[in-house]
XYZ file of C-alpha atoms in Angstrom:
344
model
C 2.086 -19.665 0.821
C 1.417 -16.515 -0.400
C 4.483 -16.287 -1.530
C 4.594 -19.482 -3.383
C 1.312 -18.656 -5.027
C 2.836 -15.361 -6.661
C 0.296 -13.282 -4.557
C 3.766 -11.581 -2.089
C 5.795 -9.080 -3.372
C 7.176 -7.832 -0.049
C 6.397 -6.576 3.410
C 5.774 -3.288 4.736
C 6.717 -2.506 8.765
C 3.919 0.663 9.762
C 5.951 2.635 12.374
C 2.342 3.359 14.821
C 4.273 4.483 17.698
C 7.284 6.243 19.135
C 9.769 3.477 20.862
C 9.371 0.852 18.057
C 11.988 -1.255 17.502
C 11.709 -1.372 13.221
C 14.497 -1.966 12.499
C 15.238 -5.082 14.811
C 11.813 -6.189 13.429
C 13.325 -5.749 9.043
C 15.672 -7.252 10.782
C 13.973 -10.478 11.599
C 11.675 -10.396 8.517
C 14.764 -10.357 6.325
C 16.331 -13.052 7.983
C 12.921 -14.857 8.395
C 11.883 -14.978 4.392
C 14.535 -14.203 2.288
C 14.407 -12.358 -1.016
C 11.311 -11.465 0.444
C 11.730 -7.068 0.049
C 10.862 -4.852 3.125
C 9.504 -1.562 3.548
C 10.235 0.387 6.446
C 7.859 3.204 7.517
C 9.003 6.303 9.067
C 6.229 8.512 11.027
C 7.959 12.592 11.823
C 4.920 12.332 14.929
C 7.121 9.509 16.367
C 10.550 10.325 15.523
C 10.694 13.537 17.518
C 12.958 14.842 20.142
C 15.826 13.274 19.037
C 17.473 16.247 17.129
C 17.589 17.725 13.956
C 14.642 16.112 11.981
C 16.321 16.035 8.633
C 19.436 14.495 9.889
C 18.114 11.769 11.849
C 16.121 10.676 9.288
C 18.968 10.701 7.056
C 20.750 8.398 9.939
C 18.019 5.756 10.310
C 18.161 5.562 6.568
C 21.970 3.989 6.866
C 20.884 1.717 9.497
C 17.927 0.290 7.922
C 20.732 -0.543 4.866
C 22.102 -2.109 7.303
C 19.661 -4.899 8.086
C 18.478 -5.088 4.519
C 15.852 -2.749 4.035
C 15.561 -1.843 0.401
C 12.147 0.926 0.648
C 11.639 3.659 3.317
C 8.152 5.224 3.665
C 8.394 8.961 4.959
C 5.199 10.556 6.162
C 4.173 13.375 9.066
C 1.636 11.328 10.314
C -2.072 12.292 11.722
C -1.534 15.657 13.841
C 2.337 15.953 12.761
C 4.972 18.178 13.760
C 5.707 21.365 11.297
C 8.390 19.940 10.374
C 6.639 18.042 8.494
C 7.601 14.895 5.360
C 8.012 18.222 2.741
C 10.564 20.357 5.117
C 12.671 16.839 5.938
C 12.884 16.691 2.133
C 13.081 20.113 0.865
C 16.312 20.710 4.304
C 18.006 17.274 2.718
C 18.216 19.298 -0.757
C 18.886 16.385 -2.977
C 21.229 14.892 -1.045
C 20.000 11.699 -0.895
C 21.075 9.598 2.130
C 21.738 6.347 0.279
C 21.651 6.982 -3.408
C 21.013 3.551 -5.304
C 20.436 1.856 -2.321
C 17.343 2.286 -0.465
C 14.528 3.563 -2.177
C 12.338 6.869 -0.631
C 8.534 6.553 -0.898
C 6.395 9.649 -0.044
C 2.305 9.264 0.661
C -0.058 10.807 -1.882
C -3.996 11.013 -1.247
C -5.797 11.123 -4.624
C -8.960 10.920 -2.870
C -9.803 13.711 -0.608
C -13.527 14.931 -0.332
C -12.981 18.331 -2.329
C -11.219 20.260 -4.632
C -9.159 22.296 -2.163
C -8.584 19.312 -0.366
C -7.134 17.257 -3.330
C -5.205 20.686 -5.129
C -3.129 20.919 -1.509
C -2.253 17.816 -1.406
C -1.201 17.862 -5.460
C 1.172 20.875 -4.329
C 2.436 18.951 -1.338
C 3.692 16.128 -3.880
C 4.674 18.374 -5.864
C 7.326 20.234 -3.688
C 8.154 16.889 -2.589
C 9.125 15.547 -5.919
C 11.408 18.473 -7.149
C 13.774 17.674 -4.572
C 14.237 14.764 -6.422
C 14.693 12.166 -3.235
C 11.588 10.683 -3.746
C 11.448 7.311 -5.786
C 8.282 5.893 -5.316
C 5.033 7.543 -4.097
C 2.286 5.424 -1.966
C -1.511 6.334 -2.679
C -4.323 6.050 0.207
C -6.517 3.440 0.319
C -9.874 4.686 -1.227
C -12.740 3.553 -4.459
C -13.044 6.377 -6.491
C -12.261 5.293 -9.623
C -12.451 8.750 -11.362
C -10.570 10.318 -8.759
C -7.924 7.379 -8.628
C -7.322 8.035 -12.425
C -7.007 11.348 -11.993
C -4.747 11.205 -8.705
C -2.411 8.721 -11.092
C -2.501 10.987 -13.968
C -1.041 13.402 -11.472
C 1.673 11.955 -10.235
C 2.603 10.397 -13.750
C 2.512 14.056 -15.291
C 4.925 15.556 -12.583
C 6.984 12.913 -12.479
C 7.879 13.006 -16.117
C 7.974 16.672 -15.816
C 10.305 16.569 -13.852
C 11.965 13.719 -15.554
C 11.556 11.245 -12.591
C 11.673 8.289 -15.137
C 12.014 5.848 -12.291
C 9.486 6.653 -10.071
C 7.224 3.821 -8.844
C 3.625 3.789 -7.703
C 2.329 1.708 -5.412
C -1.543 1.474 -3.867
C -3.338 0.897 -0.976
C -6.504 -1.541 -0.732
C -8.185 -3.589 2.050
C -9.669 -7.281 2.023
C -12.938 -7.530 2.492
C -14.469 -8.689 5.598
C -17.308 -7.106 8.695
C -14.619 -6.400 11.228
C -12.553 -3.769 8.758
C -16.279 -2.956 6.812
C -17.687 -1.889 10.878
C -13.876 -0.125 11.784
C -14.689 1.812 8.526
C -18.577 2.164 9.815
C -17.645 3.524 13.147
C -13.887 4.745 13.061
C -13.201 5.495 9.410
C -9.238 6.592 9.346
C -8.508 10.336 8.707
C -8.552 11.795 5.116
C -10.352 8.968 3.789
C -13.219 8.548 1.954
C -15.787 6.032 0.808
C -18.889 5.020 -1.357
C -22.273 4.215 0.139
C -21.685 0.521 -2.016
C -18.918 -0.503 -0.417
C -19.527 0.901 3.373
C -23.191 -1.223 2.939
C -22.165 -5.169 3.457
C -18.577 -6.858 3.047
C -20.660 -7.802 -0.692
C -19.927 -4.286 -1.447
C -16.717 -3.376 0.252
C -15.776 -6.118 -2.621
C -16.807 -4.695 -5.699
C -16.134 -1.411 -4.877
C -12.461 -2.817 -3.925
C -12.145 -4.707 -7.274
C -13.135 -1.832 -9.408
C -10.280 0.244 -8.060
C -7.715 -2.913 -8.775
C -8.784 -3.137 -12.213
C -7.748 0.761 -12.470
C -3.962 0.154 -10.581
C -3.941 -3.148 -12.945
C -4.627 -0.818 -15.915
C -2.087 2.103 -14.875
C 0.731 -0.445 -13.903
C 0.302 0.114 -10.015
C 1.544 -2.473 -7.473
C -1.522 -2.585 -4.463
C -0.659 -2.591 -0.880
C -3.090 -4.665 1.259
C -3.925 -3.217 4.350
C -6.010 -5.487 5.863
C -5.084 -8.657 8.248
C -4.440 -11.484 6.794
C -4.741 -14.401 9.505
C -5.309 -17.704 7.855
C -5.258 -19.553 4.801
C -8.949 -19.055 4.236
C -8.577 -14.700 4.409
C -5.230 -16.026 2.121
C -8.178 -17.350 -0.265
C -10.256 -14.221 -0.354
C -7.022 -12.359 -1.423
C -6.150 -14.475 -4.299
C -9.745 -14.530 -5.461
C -9.777 -10.554 -4.964
C -6.482 -9.814 -6.806
C -7.202 -12.160 -9.809
C -10.709 -10.464 -10.099
C -12.965 -13.528 -9.499
C -16.052 -11.853 -8.483
C -17.812 -14.972 -8.013
C -15.460 -17.102 -5.684
C -14.940 -14.178 -3.551
C -18.827 -13.673 -3.079
C -18.346 -16.976 -2.327
C -15.897 -17.304 0.319
C -17.624 -13.821 1.769
C -21.132 -15.813 2.248
C -23.071 -13.785 0.866
C -26.636 -13.824 2.125
C -30.029 -11.744 1.612
C -28.805 -9.775 -1.583
C -26.843 -12.515 -3.521
C -29.150 -12.150 -6.729
C -28.182 -8.694 -6.561
C -24.673 -9.024 -5.409
C -23.816 -11.913 -8.434
C -25.747 -9.671 -10.981
C -22.977 -6.511 -9.621
C -20.302 -8.899 -9.798
C -21.187 -10.534 -13.351
C -21.133 -7.263 -14.161
C -17.769 -6.759 -12.689
C -16.391 -9.610 -14.489
C -17.719 -9.033 -17.691
C -15.685 -5.628 -17.777
C -12.148 -7.470 -16.319
C -12.642 -9.536 -19.217
C -12.854 -7.189 -21.452
C -9.928 -5.182 -19.945
C -7.667 -8.672 -20.480
C -9.515 -8.994 -23.991
C -8.512 -5.852 -25.202
C -4.980 -4.849 -23.384
C -3.185 -8.154 -22.890
C -3.356 -7.822 -19.058
C -4.322 -11.696 -17.444
C -5.130 -12.353 -13.619
C -2.198 -10.256 -12.257
C -0.268 -7.294 -12.272
C 2.512 -6.669 -14.685
C 2.726 -10.100 -16.062
C 0.623 -12.136 -18.579
C -0.113 -15.632 -16.931
C -2.255 -17.870 -14.870
C -2.161 -18.239 -10.730
C 0.754 -21.585 -11.286
C 2.823 -19.639 -13.944
C 2.991 -16.842 -11.253
C 3.121 -19.353 -8.160
C 6.203 -20.510 -9.840
C 8.138 -17.049 -10.195
C 11.773 -17.195 -8.649
C 12.869 -15.043 -6.236
C 14.913 -12.968 -8.819
C 11.997 -12.770 -10.939
C 9.395 -11.577 -8.258
C 11.446 -8.523 -7.590
C 10.219 -7.587 -11.097
C 6.816 -9.317 -11.631
C 5.444 -7.794 -8.312
C 1.544 -8.467 -7.484
C 0.658 -7.627 -4.067
C 1.863 -6.837 -0.696
C 1.009 -6.861 2.892
C 1.227 -5.931 6.335
C 4.216 -8.231 8.657
C 2.078 -9.324 10.652
C -0.282 -9.890 8.732
C 1.493 -12.230 6.678
C 2.725 -14.114 10.110
C -0.575 -14.837 11.293
C -1.301 -17.952 9.497
C -2.697 -21.247 11.221
C -0.240 -23.274 13.873
C 0.892 -26.320 11.341
C 3.239 -27.284 9.088
C 4.811 -25.033 7.277
C 2.556 -21.755 9.310
C 4.528 -18.633 8.849
C 5.658 -17.012 12.279
C 4.447 -14.684 14.055
C 6.996 -11.238 13.752
C 6.533 -8.543 16.538
C 3.592 -7.340 18.056
C 0.126 -7.524 15.432
C 0.246 -4.279 13.108
C -1.322 -3.392 10.032
C -0.057 -2.608 6.881
C 0.868 1.292 5.996
C 0.094 2.256 9.633
C -3.715 2.695 9.966
C -4.600 4.995 7.345
C -4.067 7.535 9.698
C -0.500 7.201 9.089
C -0.468 8.114 5.651
C -0.868 11.651 5.935
C 2.294 12.598 4.215
């Protein structure tokens, strides 16, 4: 259903622990959902002890291609090895493991809390890009509009300087929910910073996420949804969020108490969205003007060029039993891992 509605462009499989059957999961998804792009994550933290890390990664990429994977995200992982993502890429030294067949991606956190941390992150990204192996940059989740714009501009500038004209950008967002909000308050992901409004309520979480999505629309950055999308109710929330329909999302979230304040905030959000569409020609979707119905009629061929969102593999499969309910693949896992998996 998500694919039919134009909400799904691909599925990501994170590497959250050692010895996961990543390639088996990818092969299953490629078989069960033909035409849906599968991205595999490779965490150096969980791939230790198998020989030279660069050689092992290169061989793994070859195996990934054979099961239908077209993108791979290389990350170090939290408290990962000294031979990190930068080391592996520099070790390969322009020797792409599968040129033209597999796009390699790296993580970038634009919303770190201090200038020093952000500068160190930028320098790490430049080193990665200079290897000539990076095709995609995946931004960690964050909702600070200024830092997101600055980070995206830096990536674009660095890519232009290094003549990486085909570089693509992705960015993480979360679907508002009480469970996700509680986790961000009690067990926040490493290196992730959120505003008081975001952490104060699911409605605030929705508004702040909507603002981040507006930045991504403006900057032609494809969003990836890290939260679980378990059923058709969640799918409706996702559609409202991606379409910038604040009033509908507010209704689906079941706003109470501060509903008047929340409605006023969403009205301002919607006005900004309408102004943006009027001045740039951007409509409800990413990279393509049109209605929800138009996006829902995209062919599989078109979907490769007109992506709108990605969700974690298990999340897209968690629909209720019944007619046309998707099948669940493997164990429950969240797209891009927990945000901890994206420490690049």
